PDB file of C-alpha atoms in Angstrom:
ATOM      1  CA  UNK A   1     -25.827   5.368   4.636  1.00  0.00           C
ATOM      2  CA  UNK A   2     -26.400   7.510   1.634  1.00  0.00           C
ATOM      3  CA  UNK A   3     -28.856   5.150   0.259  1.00  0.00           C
ATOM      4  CA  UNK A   4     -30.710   5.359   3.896  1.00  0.00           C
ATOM      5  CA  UNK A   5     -30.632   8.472   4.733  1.00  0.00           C
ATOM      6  CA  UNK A   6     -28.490   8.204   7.547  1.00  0.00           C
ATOM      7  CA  UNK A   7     -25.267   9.584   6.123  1.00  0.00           C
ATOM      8  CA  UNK A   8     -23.424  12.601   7.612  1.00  0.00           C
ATOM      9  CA  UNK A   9     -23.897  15.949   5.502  1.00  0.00           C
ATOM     10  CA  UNK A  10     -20.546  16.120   4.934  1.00  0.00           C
ATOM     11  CA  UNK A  11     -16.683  14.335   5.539  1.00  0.00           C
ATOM     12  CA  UNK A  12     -13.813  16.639   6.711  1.00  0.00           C
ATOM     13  CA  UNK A  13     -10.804  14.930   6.257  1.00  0.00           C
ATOM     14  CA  UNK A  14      -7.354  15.667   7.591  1.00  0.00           C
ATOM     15  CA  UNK A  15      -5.934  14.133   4.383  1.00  0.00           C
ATOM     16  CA  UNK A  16      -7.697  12.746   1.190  1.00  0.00           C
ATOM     17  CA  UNK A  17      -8.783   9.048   2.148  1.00  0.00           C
ATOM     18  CA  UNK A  18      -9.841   6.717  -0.723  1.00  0.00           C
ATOM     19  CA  UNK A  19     -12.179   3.972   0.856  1.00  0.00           C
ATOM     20  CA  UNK A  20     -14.224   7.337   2.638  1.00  0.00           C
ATOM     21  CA  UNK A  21     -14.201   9.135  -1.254  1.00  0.00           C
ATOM     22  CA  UNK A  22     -15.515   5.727  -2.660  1.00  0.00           C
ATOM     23  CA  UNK A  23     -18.588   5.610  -0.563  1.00  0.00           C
ATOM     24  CA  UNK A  24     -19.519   8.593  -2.144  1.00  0.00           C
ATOM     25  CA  UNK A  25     -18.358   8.451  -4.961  1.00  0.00           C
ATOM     26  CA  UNK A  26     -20.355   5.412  -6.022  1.00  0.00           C
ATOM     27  CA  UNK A  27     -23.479   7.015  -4.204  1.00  0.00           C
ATOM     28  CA  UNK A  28     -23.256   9.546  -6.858  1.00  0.00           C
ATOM     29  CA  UNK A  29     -22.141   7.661 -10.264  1.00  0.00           C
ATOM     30  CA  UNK A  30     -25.258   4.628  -9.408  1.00  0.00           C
ATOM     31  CA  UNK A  31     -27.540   6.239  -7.598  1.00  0.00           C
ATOM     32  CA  UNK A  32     -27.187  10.372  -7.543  1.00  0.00           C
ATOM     33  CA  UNK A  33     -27.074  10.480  -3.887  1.00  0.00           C
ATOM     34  CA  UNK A  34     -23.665  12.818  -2.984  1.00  0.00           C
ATOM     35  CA  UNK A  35     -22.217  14.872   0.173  1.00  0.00           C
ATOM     36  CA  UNK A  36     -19.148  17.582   0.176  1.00  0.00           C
ATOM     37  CA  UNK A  37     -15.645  16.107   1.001  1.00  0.00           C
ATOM     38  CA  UNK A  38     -12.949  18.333   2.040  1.00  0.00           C
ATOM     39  CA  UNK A  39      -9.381  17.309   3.018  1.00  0.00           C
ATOM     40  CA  UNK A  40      -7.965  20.570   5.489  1.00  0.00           C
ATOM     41  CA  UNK A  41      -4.529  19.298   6.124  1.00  0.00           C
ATOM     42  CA  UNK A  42      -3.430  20.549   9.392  1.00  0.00           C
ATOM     43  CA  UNK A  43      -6.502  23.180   9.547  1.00  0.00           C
ATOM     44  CA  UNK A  44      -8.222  19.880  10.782  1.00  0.00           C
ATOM     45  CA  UNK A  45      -6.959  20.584  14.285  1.00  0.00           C
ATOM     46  CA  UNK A  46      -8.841  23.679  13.876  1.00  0.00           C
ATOM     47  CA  UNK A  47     -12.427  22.334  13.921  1.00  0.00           C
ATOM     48  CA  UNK A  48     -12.393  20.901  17.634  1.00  0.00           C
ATOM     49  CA  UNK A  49     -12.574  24.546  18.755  1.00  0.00           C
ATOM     50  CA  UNK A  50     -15.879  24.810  17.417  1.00  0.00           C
ATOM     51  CA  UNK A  51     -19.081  23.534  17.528  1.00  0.00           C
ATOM     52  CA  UNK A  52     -20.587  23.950  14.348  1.00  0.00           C
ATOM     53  CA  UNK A  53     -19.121  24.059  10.570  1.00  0.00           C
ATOM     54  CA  UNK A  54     -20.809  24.739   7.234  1.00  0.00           C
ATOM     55  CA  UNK A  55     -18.886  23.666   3.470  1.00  0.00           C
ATOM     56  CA  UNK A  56     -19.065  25.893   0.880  1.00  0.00           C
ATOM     57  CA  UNK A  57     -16.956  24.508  -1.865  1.00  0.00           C
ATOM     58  CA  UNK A  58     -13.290  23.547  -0.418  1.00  0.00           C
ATOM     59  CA  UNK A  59     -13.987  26.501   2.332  1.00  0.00           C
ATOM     60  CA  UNK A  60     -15.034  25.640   5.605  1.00  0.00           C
ATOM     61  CA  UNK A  61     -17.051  28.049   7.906  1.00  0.00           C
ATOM     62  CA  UNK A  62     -16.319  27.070  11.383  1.00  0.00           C
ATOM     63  CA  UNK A  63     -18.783  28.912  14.429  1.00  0.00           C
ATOM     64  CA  UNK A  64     -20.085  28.472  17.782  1.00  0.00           C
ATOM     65  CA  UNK A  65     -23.609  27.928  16.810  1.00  0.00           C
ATOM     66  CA  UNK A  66     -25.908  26.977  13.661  1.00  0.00           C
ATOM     67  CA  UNK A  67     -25.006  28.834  10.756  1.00  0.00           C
ATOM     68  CA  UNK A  68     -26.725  29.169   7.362  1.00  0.00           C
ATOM     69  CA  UNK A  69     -26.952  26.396   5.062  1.00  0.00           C
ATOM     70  CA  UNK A  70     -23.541  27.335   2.433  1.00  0.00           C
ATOM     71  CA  UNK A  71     -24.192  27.667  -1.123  1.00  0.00           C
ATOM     72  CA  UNK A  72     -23.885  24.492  -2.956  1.00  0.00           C
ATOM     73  CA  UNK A  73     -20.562  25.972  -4.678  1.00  0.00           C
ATOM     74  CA  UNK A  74     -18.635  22.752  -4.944  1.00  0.00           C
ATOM     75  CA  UNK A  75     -17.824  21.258  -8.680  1.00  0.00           C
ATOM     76  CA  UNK A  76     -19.924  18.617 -10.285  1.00  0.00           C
ATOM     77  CA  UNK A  77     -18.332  15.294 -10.817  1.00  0.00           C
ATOM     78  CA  UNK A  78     -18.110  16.088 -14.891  1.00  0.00           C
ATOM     79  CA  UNK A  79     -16.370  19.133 -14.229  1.00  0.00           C
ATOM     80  CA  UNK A  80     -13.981  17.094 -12.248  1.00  0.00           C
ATOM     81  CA  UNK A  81     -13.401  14.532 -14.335  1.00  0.00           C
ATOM     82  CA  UNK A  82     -13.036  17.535 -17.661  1.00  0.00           C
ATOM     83  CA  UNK A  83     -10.544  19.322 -15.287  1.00  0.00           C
ATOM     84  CA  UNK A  84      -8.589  15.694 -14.762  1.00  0.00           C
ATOM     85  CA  UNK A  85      -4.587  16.539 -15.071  1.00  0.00           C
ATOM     86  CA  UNK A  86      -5.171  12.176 -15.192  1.00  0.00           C
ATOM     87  CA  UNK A  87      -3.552  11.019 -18.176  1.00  0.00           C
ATOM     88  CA  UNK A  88      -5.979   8.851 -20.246  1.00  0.00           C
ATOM     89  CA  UNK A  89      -5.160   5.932 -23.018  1.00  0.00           C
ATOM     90  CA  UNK A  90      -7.957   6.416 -26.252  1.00  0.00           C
ATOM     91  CA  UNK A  91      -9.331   3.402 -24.934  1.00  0.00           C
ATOM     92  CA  UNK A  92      -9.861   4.658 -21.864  1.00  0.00           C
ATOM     93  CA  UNK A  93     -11.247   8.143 -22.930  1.00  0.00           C
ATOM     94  CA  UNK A  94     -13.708   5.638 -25.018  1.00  0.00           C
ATOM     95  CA  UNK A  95     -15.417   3.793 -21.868  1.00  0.00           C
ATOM     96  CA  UNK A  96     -15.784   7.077 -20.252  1.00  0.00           C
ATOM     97  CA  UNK A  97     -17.370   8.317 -23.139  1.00  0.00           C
ATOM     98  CA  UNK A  98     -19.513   4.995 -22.996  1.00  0.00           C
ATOM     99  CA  UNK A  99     -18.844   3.806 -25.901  1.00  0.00           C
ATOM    100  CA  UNK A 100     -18.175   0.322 -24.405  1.00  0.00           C
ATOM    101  CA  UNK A 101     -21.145   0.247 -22.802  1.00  0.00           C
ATOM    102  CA  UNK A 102     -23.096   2.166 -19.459  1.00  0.00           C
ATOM    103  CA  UNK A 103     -21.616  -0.191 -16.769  1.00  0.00           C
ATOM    104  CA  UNK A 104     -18.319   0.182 -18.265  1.00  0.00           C
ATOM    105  CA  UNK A 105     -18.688   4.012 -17.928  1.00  0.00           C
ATOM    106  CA  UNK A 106     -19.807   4.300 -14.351  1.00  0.00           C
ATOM    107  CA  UNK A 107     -16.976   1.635 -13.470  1.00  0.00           C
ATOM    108  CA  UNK A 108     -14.186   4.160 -15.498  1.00  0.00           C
ATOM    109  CA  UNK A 109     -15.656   7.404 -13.855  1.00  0.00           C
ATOM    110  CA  UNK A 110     -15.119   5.563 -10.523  1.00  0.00           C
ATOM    111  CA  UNK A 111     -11.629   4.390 -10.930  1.00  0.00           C
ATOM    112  CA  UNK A 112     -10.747   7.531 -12.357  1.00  0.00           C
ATOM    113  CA  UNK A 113     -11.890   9.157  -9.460  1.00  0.00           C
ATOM    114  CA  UNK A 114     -10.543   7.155  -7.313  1.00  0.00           C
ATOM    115  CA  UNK A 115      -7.561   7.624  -9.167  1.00  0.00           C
ATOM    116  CA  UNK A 116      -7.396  10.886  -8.302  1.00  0.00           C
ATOM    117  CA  UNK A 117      -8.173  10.357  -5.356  1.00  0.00           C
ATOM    118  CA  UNK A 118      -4.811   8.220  -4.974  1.00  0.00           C
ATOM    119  CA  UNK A 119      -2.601  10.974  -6.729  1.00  0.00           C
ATOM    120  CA  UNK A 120      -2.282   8.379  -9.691  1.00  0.00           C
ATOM    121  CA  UNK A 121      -1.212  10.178 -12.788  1.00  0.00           C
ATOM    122  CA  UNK A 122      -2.349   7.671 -14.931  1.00  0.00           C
ATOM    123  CA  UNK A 123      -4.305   4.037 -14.425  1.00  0.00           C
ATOM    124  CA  UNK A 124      -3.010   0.285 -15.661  1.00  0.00           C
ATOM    125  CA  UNK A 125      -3.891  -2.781 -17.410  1.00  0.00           C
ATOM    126  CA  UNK A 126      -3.979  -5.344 -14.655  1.00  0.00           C
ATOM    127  CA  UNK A 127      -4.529  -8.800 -15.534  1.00  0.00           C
ATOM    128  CA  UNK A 128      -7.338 -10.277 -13.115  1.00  0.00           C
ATOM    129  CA  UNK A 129      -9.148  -9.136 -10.263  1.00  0.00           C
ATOM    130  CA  UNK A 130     -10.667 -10.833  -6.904  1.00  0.00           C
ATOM    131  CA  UNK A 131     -13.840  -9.262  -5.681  1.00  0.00           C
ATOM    132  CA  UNK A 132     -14.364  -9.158  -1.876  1.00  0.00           C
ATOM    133  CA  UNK A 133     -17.743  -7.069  -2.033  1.00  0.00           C
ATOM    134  CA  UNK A 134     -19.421 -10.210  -2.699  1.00  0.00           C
ATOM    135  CA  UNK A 135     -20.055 -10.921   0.731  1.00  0.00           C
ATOM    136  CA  UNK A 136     -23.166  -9.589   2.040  1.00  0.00           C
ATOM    137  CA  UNK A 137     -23.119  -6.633   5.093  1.00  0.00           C
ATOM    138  CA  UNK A 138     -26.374  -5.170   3.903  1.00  0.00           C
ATOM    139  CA  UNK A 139     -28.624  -4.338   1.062  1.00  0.00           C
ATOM    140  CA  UNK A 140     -26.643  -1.191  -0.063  1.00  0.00           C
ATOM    141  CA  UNK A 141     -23.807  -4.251  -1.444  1.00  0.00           C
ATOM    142  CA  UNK A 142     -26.857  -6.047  -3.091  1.00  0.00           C
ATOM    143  CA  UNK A 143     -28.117  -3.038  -4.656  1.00  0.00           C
ATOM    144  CA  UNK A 144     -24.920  -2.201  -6.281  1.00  0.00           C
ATOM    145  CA  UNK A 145     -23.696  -5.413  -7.778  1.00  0.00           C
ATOM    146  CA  UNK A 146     -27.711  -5.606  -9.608  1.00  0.00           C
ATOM    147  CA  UNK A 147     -27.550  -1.619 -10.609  1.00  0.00           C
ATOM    148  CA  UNK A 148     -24.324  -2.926 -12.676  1.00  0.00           C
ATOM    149  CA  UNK A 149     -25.784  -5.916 -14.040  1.00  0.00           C
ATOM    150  CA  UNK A 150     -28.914  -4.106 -14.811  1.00  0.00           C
ATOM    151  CA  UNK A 151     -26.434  -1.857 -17.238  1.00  0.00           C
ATOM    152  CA  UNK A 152     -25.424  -4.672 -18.814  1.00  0.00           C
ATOM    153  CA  UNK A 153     -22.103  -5.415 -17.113  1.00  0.00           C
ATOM    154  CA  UNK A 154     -19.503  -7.971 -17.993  1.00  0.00           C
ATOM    155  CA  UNK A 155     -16.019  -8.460 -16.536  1.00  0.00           C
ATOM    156  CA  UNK A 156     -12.999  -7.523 -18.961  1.00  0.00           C
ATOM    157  CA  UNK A 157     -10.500  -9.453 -17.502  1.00  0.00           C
ATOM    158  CA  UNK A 158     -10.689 -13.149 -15.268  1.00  0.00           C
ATOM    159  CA  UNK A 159     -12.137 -12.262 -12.219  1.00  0.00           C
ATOM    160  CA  UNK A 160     -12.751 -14.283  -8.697  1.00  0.00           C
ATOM    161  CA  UNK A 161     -14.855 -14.232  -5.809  1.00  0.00           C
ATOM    162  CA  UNK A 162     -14.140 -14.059  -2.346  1.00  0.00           C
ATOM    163  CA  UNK A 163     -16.366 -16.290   0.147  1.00  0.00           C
ATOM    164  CA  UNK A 164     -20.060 -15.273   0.090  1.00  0.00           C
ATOM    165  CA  UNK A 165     -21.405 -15.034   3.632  1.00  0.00           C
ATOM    166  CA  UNK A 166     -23.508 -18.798   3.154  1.00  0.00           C
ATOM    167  CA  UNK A 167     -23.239 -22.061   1.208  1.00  0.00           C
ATOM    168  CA  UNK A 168     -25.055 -21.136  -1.384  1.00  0.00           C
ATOM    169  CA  UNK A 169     -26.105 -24.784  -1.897  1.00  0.00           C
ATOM    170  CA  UNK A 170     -27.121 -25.891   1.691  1.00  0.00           C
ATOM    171  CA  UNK A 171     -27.945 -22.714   4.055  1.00  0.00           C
ATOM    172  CA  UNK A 172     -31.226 -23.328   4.149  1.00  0.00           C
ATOM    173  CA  UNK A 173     -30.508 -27.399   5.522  1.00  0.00           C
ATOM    174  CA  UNK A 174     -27.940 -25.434   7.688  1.00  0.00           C
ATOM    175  CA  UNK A 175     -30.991 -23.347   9.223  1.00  0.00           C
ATOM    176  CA  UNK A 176     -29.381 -20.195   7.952  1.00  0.00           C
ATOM    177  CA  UNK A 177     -32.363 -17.564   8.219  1.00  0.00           C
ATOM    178  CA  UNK A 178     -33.916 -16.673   4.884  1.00  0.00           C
ATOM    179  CA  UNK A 179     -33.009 -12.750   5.914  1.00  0.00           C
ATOM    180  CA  UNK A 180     -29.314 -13.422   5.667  1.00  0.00           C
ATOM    181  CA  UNK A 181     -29.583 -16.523   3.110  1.00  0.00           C
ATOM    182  CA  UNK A 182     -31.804 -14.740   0.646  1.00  0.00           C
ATOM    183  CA  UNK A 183     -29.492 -11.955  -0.244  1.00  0.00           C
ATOM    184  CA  UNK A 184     -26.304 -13.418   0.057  1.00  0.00           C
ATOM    185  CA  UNK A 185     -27.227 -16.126  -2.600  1.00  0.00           C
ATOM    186  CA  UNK A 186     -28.960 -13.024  -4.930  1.00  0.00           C
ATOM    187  CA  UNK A 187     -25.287 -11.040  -4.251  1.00  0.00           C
ATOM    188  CA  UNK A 188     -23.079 -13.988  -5.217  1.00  0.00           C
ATOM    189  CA  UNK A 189     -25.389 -14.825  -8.388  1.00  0.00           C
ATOM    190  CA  UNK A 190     -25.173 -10.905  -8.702  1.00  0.00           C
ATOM    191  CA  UNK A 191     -21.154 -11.419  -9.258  1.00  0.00           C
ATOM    192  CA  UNK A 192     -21.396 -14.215 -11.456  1.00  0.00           C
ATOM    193  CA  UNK A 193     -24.238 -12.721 -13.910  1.00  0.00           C
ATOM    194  CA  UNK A 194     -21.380  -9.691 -13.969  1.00  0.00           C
ATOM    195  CA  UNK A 195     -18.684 -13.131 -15.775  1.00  0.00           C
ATOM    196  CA  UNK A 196     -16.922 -13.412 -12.530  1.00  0.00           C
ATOM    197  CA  UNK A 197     -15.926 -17.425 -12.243  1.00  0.00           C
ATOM    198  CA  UNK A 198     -17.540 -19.555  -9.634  1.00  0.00           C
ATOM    199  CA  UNK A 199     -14.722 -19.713  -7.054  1.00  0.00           C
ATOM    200  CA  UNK A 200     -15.537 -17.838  -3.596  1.00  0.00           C
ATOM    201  CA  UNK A 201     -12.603 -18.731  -1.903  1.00  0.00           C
ATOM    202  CA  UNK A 202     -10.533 -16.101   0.676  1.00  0.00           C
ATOM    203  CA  UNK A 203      -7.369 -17.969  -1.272  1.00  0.00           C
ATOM    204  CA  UNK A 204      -7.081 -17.022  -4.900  1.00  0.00           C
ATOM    205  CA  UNK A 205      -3.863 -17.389  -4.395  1.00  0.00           C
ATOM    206  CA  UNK A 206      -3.890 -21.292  -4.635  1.00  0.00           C
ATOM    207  CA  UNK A 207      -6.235 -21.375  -7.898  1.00  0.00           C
ATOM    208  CA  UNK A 208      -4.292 -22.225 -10.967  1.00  0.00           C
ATOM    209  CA  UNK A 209      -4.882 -18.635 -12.114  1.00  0.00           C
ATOM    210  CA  UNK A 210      -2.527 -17.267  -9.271  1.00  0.00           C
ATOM    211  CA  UNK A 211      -0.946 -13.750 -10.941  1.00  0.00           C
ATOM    212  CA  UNK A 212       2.853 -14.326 -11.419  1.00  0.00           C
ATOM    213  CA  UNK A 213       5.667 -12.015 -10.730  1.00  0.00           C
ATOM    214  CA  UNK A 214       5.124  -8.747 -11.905  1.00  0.00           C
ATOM    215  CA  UNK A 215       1.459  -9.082 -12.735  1.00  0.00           C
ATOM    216  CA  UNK A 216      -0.709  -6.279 -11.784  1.00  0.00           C
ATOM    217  CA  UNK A 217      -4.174  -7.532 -10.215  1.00  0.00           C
ATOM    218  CA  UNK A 218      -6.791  -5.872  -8.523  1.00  0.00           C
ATOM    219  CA  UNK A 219      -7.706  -7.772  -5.418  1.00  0.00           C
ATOM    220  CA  UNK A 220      -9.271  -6.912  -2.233  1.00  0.00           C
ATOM    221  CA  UNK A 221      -9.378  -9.829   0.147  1.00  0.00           C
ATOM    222  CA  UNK A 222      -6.266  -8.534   2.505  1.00  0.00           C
ATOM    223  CA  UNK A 223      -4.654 -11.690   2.990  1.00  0.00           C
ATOM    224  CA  UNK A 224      -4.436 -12.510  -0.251  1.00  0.00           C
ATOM    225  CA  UNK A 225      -3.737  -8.797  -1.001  1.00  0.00           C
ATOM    226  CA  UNK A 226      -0.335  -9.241   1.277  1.00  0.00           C
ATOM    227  CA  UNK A 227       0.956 -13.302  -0.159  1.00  0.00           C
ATOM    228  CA  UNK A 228       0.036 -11.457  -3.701  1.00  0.00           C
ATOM    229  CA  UNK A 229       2.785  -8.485  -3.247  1.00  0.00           C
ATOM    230  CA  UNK A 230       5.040 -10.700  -0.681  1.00  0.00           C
ATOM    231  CA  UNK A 231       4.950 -14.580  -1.917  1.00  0.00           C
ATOM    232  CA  UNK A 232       3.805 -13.983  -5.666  1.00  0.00           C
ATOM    233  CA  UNK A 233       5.875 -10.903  -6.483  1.00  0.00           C
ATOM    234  CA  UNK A 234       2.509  -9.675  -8.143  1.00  0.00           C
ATOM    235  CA  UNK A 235       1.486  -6.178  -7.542  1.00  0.00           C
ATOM    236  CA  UNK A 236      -1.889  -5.017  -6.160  1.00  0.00           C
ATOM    237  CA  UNK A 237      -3.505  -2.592  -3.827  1.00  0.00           C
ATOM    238  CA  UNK A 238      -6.134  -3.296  -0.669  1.00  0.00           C
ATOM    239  CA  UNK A 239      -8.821  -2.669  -2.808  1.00  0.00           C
ATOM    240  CA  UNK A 240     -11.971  -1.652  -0.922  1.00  0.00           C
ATOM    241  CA  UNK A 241     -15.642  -3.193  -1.999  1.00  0.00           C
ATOM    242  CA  UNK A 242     -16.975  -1.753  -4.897  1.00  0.00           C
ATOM    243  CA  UNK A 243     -13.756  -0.595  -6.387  1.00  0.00           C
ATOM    244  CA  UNK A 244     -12.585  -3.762  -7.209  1.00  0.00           C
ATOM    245  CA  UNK A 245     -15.165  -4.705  -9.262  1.00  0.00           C
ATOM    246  CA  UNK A 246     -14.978  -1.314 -11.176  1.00  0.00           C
ATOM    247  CA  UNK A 247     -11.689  -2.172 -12.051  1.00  0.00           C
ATOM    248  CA  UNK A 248     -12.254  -5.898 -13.577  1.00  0.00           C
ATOM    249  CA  UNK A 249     -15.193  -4.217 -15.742  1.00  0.00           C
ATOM    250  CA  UNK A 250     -12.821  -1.820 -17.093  1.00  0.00           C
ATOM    251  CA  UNK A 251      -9.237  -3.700 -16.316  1.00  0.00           C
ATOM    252  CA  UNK A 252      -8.046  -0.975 -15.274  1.00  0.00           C
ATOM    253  CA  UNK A 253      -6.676   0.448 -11.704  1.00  0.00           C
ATOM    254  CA  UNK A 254      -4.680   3.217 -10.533  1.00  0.00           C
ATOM    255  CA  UNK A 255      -0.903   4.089 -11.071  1.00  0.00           C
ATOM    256  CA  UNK A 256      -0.634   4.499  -7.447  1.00  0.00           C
ATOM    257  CA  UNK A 257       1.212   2.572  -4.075  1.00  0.00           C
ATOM    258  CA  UNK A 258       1.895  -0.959  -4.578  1.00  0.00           C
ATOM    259  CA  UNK A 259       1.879  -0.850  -8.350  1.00  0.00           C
ATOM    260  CA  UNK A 260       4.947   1.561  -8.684  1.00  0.00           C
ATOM    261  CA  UNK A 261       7.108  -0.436  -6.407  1.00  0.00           C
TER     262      UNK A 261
END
């Protein structure tokens, strides 16, 4: 929506929510495209006595008509990230100084500030990650997975893919339409150009590189999310598009849910 125009000019949240942050967040690190998030708490009850509402850093300015655009008073994402209480390995400061590389830097900044986002106080190694934004639900996805190849990308730990949205082999003898076919093949080669392996299953779970017990992972196909922390005795969050793949380019996730159990 950000990329489109069609996103709202802000989010006002009762409490913080990480899969609405991410949207933005990743609108800002690939493309510069950014709107004001505030979480109110229980002042969120407040807002349905008014009509119209105005952000001006955390502050909300509530009324019963248009008001005047605010003052664009919130913090930049550096001075977010500089202000971090997150608790960073060297090796970690070092890809968000880019020293690994620009895709690795975007990917840290994002799971960083997702991490905070989450609370985490600090991220983890985790040993694999399965990617569910490889299935296409619009050019936005496509557009994402190429910015990241484009800056040179490359998986740091095994990664798989869930199902893409065709066969990549036979959609066109299945009379698949070349407006879905076309991108969903360019998204799933998108994945693999990033060193994901050629799996796209919903089931990672039954590949011979199945985490064990106590293994942290980042996946984000939901069933597999659930056998992973139930069945396997692995630990991982329900990873939403776009910050699962962050995470196997840095192999790295938040200290957060799941993982501290």
């Amino acid at each position: 929506l950000l990329l489109n125009g069609g996103a709202p000019a802000a989010l006002l949240l009762r409490t913080p929510d990480v899969i609405l942050s991410l949207g933005v967040i990743v609108a800002e690190e690939l493309f510069g495209h950014s709107i004001p998030i505030v979480s109110l708490g229980d002042s969120f009850d407040r807002l349905e006595a008014h009509t119209h509402a105005a952000v001006a850093g955390s502050t909300v300015i509530c009324g019963a008509g248009p008001l005047p655009p605010a003052p664009r008073s919130f913090s930049t994402a550096d001075e977010r990230l500089a202000a971090s209480a997150l608790q960073l390995e060297p090796e970690e400061r070092a890809m968000l100084a880019g020293e690994r590389g620009r895709a690795a830097r975007v990917a840290m900044r994002v799971v960083a500030r997702a991490a905070e986002v989450c609370d985490a106080e600090r991220l983890l190694r985790i040993s694999q990650a399965h990617i569910d934004g490889c299935t296409y639900i619009g050019p936005g996805g496509l557009r994402f997975a190429r910015e990241l190849v484009a800056l040179g990308g490359r998986v740091a730990v095994p990664t798989t893919l869930n199902s893409n949205s065709v066969d990549r082999r036979r959609w066109r003898a299945m009379g698949v339409p070349a407006s879905l076919g076309e991108p969903s093949e360019a998204l799933g080669q998108a994945y693999l150009d990033l060193g994901a392996s050629l799996s796209f299953t919903c089931s990672p779970y039954l590949l011979p590189s199945a985490p064990r017990l106590g293994e942290h992972v980042a996946w984000g196909e939901s069933n597999a999310v659930v056998f992973a922390n139930s069945v396997l005795g692995a630990r991982t969050l329900k990873y939403a598009d776009y910050l699962d793949i962050c995470a196997a380019l840095v192999g790295r996730a938040p200290a957060a849910g799941a993982h501290l159990d």
